[in-house]
Amino acid sequence: MIPFLDLKAQYSQIKPEIDAAVARVIGSGHFVLGPEVTAFEGRFAGYCRTAHCRAVNTGTSALHLALLTAGVGPGDEVITVSMTFVATTAAIIYSGAKPVFVDVDPVTWTMDPGLIEAAITPRTKAILPVHLHGLMADMDPIMAIARRHGLVVIEDAAQAHGAEYRGRRAGSIGDLGCFSFYPGKNLGAFGEGGAVVTDRPEFAHRVSLLRDWGQEAKYDHAIPGYNYRMDEIQSAILNVKLDYIESWTEARRSAAEQYNALLSELPFARPQPPGHARHVYHVYAVRLEERDHALSLLRDAGIGAGIHYPVPVHLQRAYAELGYRAGDLPVTEMLANDFLSLPIYPELQPEQAAEVVATLRNAAMLRPSEAVGARAEHPQSVMTWSHNRRAS
Ligand SMILES: Cc1ncc(COP(=O)(O)O)c(C=O)c1O
């Protein structure tokens, strides 16, 4: 059995510290927006190399408040991607704005900057790239386009704690950066959590107000707000975990390197981070045409595998009103068809990664395919299993 994710393994390493931190909060009688939250905000801002951090109750709330803080509202358009978790789109809709999807790059799987300018209209207010699977989007051209057109940039860094682009941390390049601390994230709470980071003090102040009913002081409501506060127990847990995030991230990166080496003889696409990037491997995905077959074989072998994401947001029933159709975002749709996420977490052992790859290889041998070769229209596309079958 190799689980897709092993949260118990992580807890067992740091149990005494976590238990003490939780007990300390319970003993303090202070449960929401207290000293643990303030301490976490200071430390997480430092980790992201930003001036400010405001902790909130979920990553979705972080995105919602970042959009409101940037002045996004009804009648506006926000350029984003459809190859993401649905929360990115949902937050734009919560703000009253309309999501406008551009396709992703077939190699990095993040927002294709070459498609942004064609999507800009007089209503465009912001660009919201997603650092998918832990690899940052191509931020330099995105920022250049945004500055040229007077647009705000909000980074969805929910999957990218500690990721870097040309030496700059996720969340620190755009005007605002948003994180999730959902338990399975690289930095995960024991419940829900999120944060907005920014260098601009007026933005940080706005997020502070919006997350807590718009209160400047108790019962002094300066603006209408929300109850998006982070609680003390989650912050206390995150304060403990923040001491480990770098070593955990390096362990993820080692596991990814091992997968890269083991998979190099199998002809399907692996993550290809640019040389300047620090990929933090929240997800390690490969691409293969016979994905569903491989997924079921892995699962039969007791190996947790997943798909991130099988149906892109623009083709979800919930967002049919946006008017997109199959074929509108060809790279996104291709990835949704052939992405396969392998187990990855800091505690994944080398022999476990080897077993995952051995199972994939066996699957390849058992299933000759009718189709062969890379798909002509997408040179970076995956090849089929049969292409790799060797005489034995
Ligand atoms: C890319 C992305 N954006 C936003 C979110 C929303 O975060 P949360 O679940 O904390 O609301 C998630 C994760 O769930 C995510 O993966």
CSV table of N, CA, C and O in Angstrom, one decimal, residues 130-171:
chain,number,residue,atom,x,y,z
A,130,VAL,N,-2.1,30.8,-12.0
A,130,VAL,CA,-2.1,29.7,-11.0
A,130,VAL,C,-0.7,29.0,-11.1
A,130,VAL,O,-0.3,28.6,-12.2
A,131,HIS,N,-0.1,28.8,-9.9
A,131,HIS,CA,1.2,28.1,-9.9
A,131,HIS,C,0.9,26.6,-9.8
A,131,HIS,O,1.0,26.0,-8.7
A,132,LEU,N,0.5,26.0,-10.9
A,132,LEU,CA,0.0,24.7,-10.8
A,132,LEU,C,1.0,23.6,-10.4
A,132,LEU,O,2.1,23.6,-10.9
A,133,HIS,N,0.5,22.8,-9.5
A,133,HIS,CA,1.3,21.6,-9.0
A,133,HIS,C,2.6,22.1,-8.2
A,133,HIS,O,3.4,21.2,-7.8
A,134,GLY,N,2.8,23.4,-8.0
A,134,GLY,CA,4.0,23.8,-7.3
A,134,GLY,C,5.0,24.5,-8.2
A,134,GLY,O,6.1,24.8,-7.8
A,135,LEU,N,4.7,24.7,-9.5
A,135,LEU,CA,5.6,25.4,-10.4
A,135,LEU,C,5.0,26.7,-10.7
A,135,LEU,O,3.9,26.8,-11.2
A,136,MET,N,5.8,27.8,-10.5
A,136,MET,CA,5.3,29.1,-10.7
A,136,MET,C,5.1,29.4,-12.2
A,136,MET,O,5.8,29.0,-13.1
A,137,ALA,N,4.0,30.2,-12.5
A,137,ALA,CA,3.7,30.6,-13.9
A,137,ALA,C,4.8,31.5,-14.3
A,137,ALA,O,5.6,32.0,-13.5
A,138,ASP,N,4.9,31.8,-15.6
A,138,ASP,CA,6.0,32.6,-16.2
A,138,ASP,C,5.7,34.1,-15.9
A,138,ASP,O,5.1,34.8,-16.7
A,139,MET,N,6.1,34.5,-14.7
A,139,MET,CA,5.7,35.8,-14.1
A,139,MET,C,6.3,37.0,-14.9
A,139,MET,O,5.6,38.0,-14.9
A,140,ASP,N,7.5,36.9,-15.4
A,140,ASP,CA,8.0,38.2,-16.0
A,140,ASP,C,7.1,38.7,-17.2
A,140,ASP,O,6.7,39.9,-17.1
A,141,PRO,N,6.8,37.9,-18.2
A,141,PRO,CA,5.9,38.4,-19.2
A,141,PRO,C,4.5,38.7,-18.7
A,141,PRO,O,3.9,39.7,-19.1
A,142,ILE,N,4.1,38.0,-17.7
A,142,ILE,CA,2.7,38.3,-17.1
A,142,ILE,C,2.7,39.7,-16.5
A,142,ILE,O,1.9,40.5,-16.7
A,143,MET,N,3.8,40.0,-15.7
A,143,MET,CA,3.9,41.3,-15.1
A,143,MET,C,4.1,42.4,-16.1
A,143,MET,O,3.5,43.5,-16.0
A,144,ALA,N,4.8,42.1,-17.1
A,144,ALA,CA,5.1,43.2,-18.2
A,144,ALA,C,3.8,43.5,-18.9
A,144,ALA,O,3.5,44.7,-19.1
A,145,ILE,N,3.0,42.5,-19.2
A,145,ILE,CA,1.7,42.8,-19.9
A,145,ILE,C,0.8,43.5,-18.9
A,145,ILE,O,0.1,44.5,-19.3
A,146,ALA,N,0.8,43.1,-17.6
A,146,ALA,CA,-0.1,43.8,-16.7
A,146,ALA,C,0.3,45.2,-16.5
A,146,ALA,O,-0.6,46.1,-16.5
A,147,ARG,N,1.5,45.5,-16.4
A,147,ARG,CA,2.0,46.9,-16.2
A,147,ARG,C,1.6,47.8,-17.5
A,147,ARG,O,1.2,48.9,-17.3
A,148,ARG,N,1.8,47.2,-18.6
A,148,ARG,CA,1.5,47.9,-19.9
A,148,ARG,C,0.0,48.3,-20.0
A,148,ARG,O,-0.3,49.3,-20.5
A,149,HIS,N,-0.8,47.4,-19.4
A,149,HIS,CA,-2.3,47.6,-19.5
A,149,HIS,C,-2.9,48.1,-18.2
A,149,HIS,O,-4.1,48.2,-18.1
A,150,GLY,N,-2.1,48.4,-17.2
A,150,GLY,CA,-2.7,48.9,-16.0
A,150,GLY,C,-3.5,47.8,-15.2
A,150,GLY,O,-4.5,48.2,-14.6
A,151,LEU,N,-3.1,46.6,-15.3
A,151,LEU,CA,-3.9,45.5,-14.6
A,151,LEU,C,-3.2,45.1,-13.3
A,151,LEU,O,-2.0,45.1,-13.2
A,152,VAL,N,-4.0,44.6,-12.4
A,152,VAL,CA,-3.5,44.1,-11.2
A,152,VAL,C,-3.1,42.6,-11.4
A,152,VAL,O,-3.8,41.9,-12.2
A,153,VAL,N,-2.1,42.1,-10.7
A,153,VAL,CA,-1.8,40.7,-10.8
A,153,VAL,C,-1.9,40.0,-9.4
A,153,VAL,O,-1.4,40.5,-8.4
A,154,ILE,N,-2.7,39.0,-9.4
A,154,ILE,CA,-2.9,38.2,-8.1
A,154,ILE,C,-2.5,36.8,-8.4
A,154,ILE,O,-2.9,36.1,-9.3
A,155,GLU,N,-1.5,36.3,-7.6
A,155,GLU,CA,-0.9,35.0,-7.8
A,155,GLU,C,-1.8,34.0,-7.0
A,155,GLU,O,-1.9,34.2,-5.8
A,156,ASP,N,-2.2,32.9,-7.6
A,156,ASP,CA,-2.8,31.8,-6.9
A,156,ASP,C,-1.7,30.9,-6.6
A,156,ASP,O,-1.3,30.0,-7.4
A,157,ALA,N,-1.2,31.0,-5.4
A,157,ALA,CA,0.0,30.2,-4.9
A,157,ALA,C,-0.4,29.1,-3.9
A,157,ALA,O,0.4,28.6,-3.1
A,158,ALA,N,-1.7,28.7,-4.0
A,158,ALA,CA,-2.3,27.7,-3.1
A,158,ALA,C,-1.5,26.4,-3.1
A,158,ALA,O,-1.4,25.7,-2.1
A,159,GLN,N,-0.8,26.1,-4.3
A,159,GLN,CA,-0.1,24.9,-4.4
A,159,GLN,C,1.4,25.1,-4.4
A,159,GLN,O,2.2,24.2,-4.7
A,160,ALA,N,1.9,26.3,-4.0
A,160,ALA,CA,3.3,26.7,-4.3
A,160,ALA,C,4.0,27.3,-3.2
A,160,ALA,O,4.9,28.2,-3.4
A,161,HIS,N,3.8,26.9,-1.9
A,161,HIS,CA,4.6,27.5,-0.8
A,161,HIS,C,6.1,27.3,-1.0
A,161,HIS,O,6.5,26.2,-1.2
A,162,GLY,N,6.8,28.4,-1.1
A,162,GLY,CA,8.2,28.3,-1.2
A,162,GLY,C,8.8,28.1,-2.6
A,162,GLY,O,10.0,28.0,-2.8
A,163,ALA,N,7.9,28.0,-3.6
A,163,ALA,CA,8.3,27.9,-5.0
A,163,ALA,C,9.0,29.2,-5.4
A,163,ALA,O,8.7,30.3,-4.8
A,164,GLU,N,9.9,29.1,-6.3
A,164,GLU,CA,10.7,30.3,-6.8
A,164,GLU,C,10.7,30.4,-8.3
A,164,GLU,O,10.7,29.4,-9.0
A,165,TYR,N,10.7,31.7,-8.7
A,165,TYR,CA,10.9,32.0,-10.1
A,165,TYR,C,12.0,33.0,-10.2
A,165,TYR,O,11.9,34.1,-9.6
A,166,ARG,N,13.1,32.7,-10.9
A,166,ARG,CA,14.3,33.5,-10.9
A,166,ARG,C,14.6,34.1,-9.6
A,166,ARG,O,14.8,35.3,-9.4
A,167,GLY,N,14.6,33.2,-8.6
A,167,GLY,CA,15.0,33.6,-7.2
A,167,GLY,C,14.0,34.3,-6.4
A,167,GLY,O,14.2,34.7,-5.2
A,168,ARG,N,12.8,34.5,-7.0
A,168,ARG,CA,11.7,35.3,-6.2
A,168,ARG,C,10.7,34.3,-5.8
A,168,ARG,O,10.3,33.4,-6.6
A,169,ARG,N,10.2,34.4,-4.6
A,169,ARG,CA,9.3,33.5,-4.0
A,169,ARG,C,7.8,33.6,-4.5
A,169,ARG,O,7.4,34.8,-4.8
A,170,ALA,N,7.1,32.5,-4.6
A,170,ALA,CA,5.7,32.6,-4.9
A,170,ALA,C,5.0,33.5,-4.0
A,170,ALA,O,5.2,33.6,-2.8
A,171,GLY,N,4.1,34.3,-4.6
A,171,GLY,CA,3.3,35.3,-3.8
A,171,GLY,C,4.0,36.7,-3.8
A,171,GLY,O,3.3,37.7,-3.4
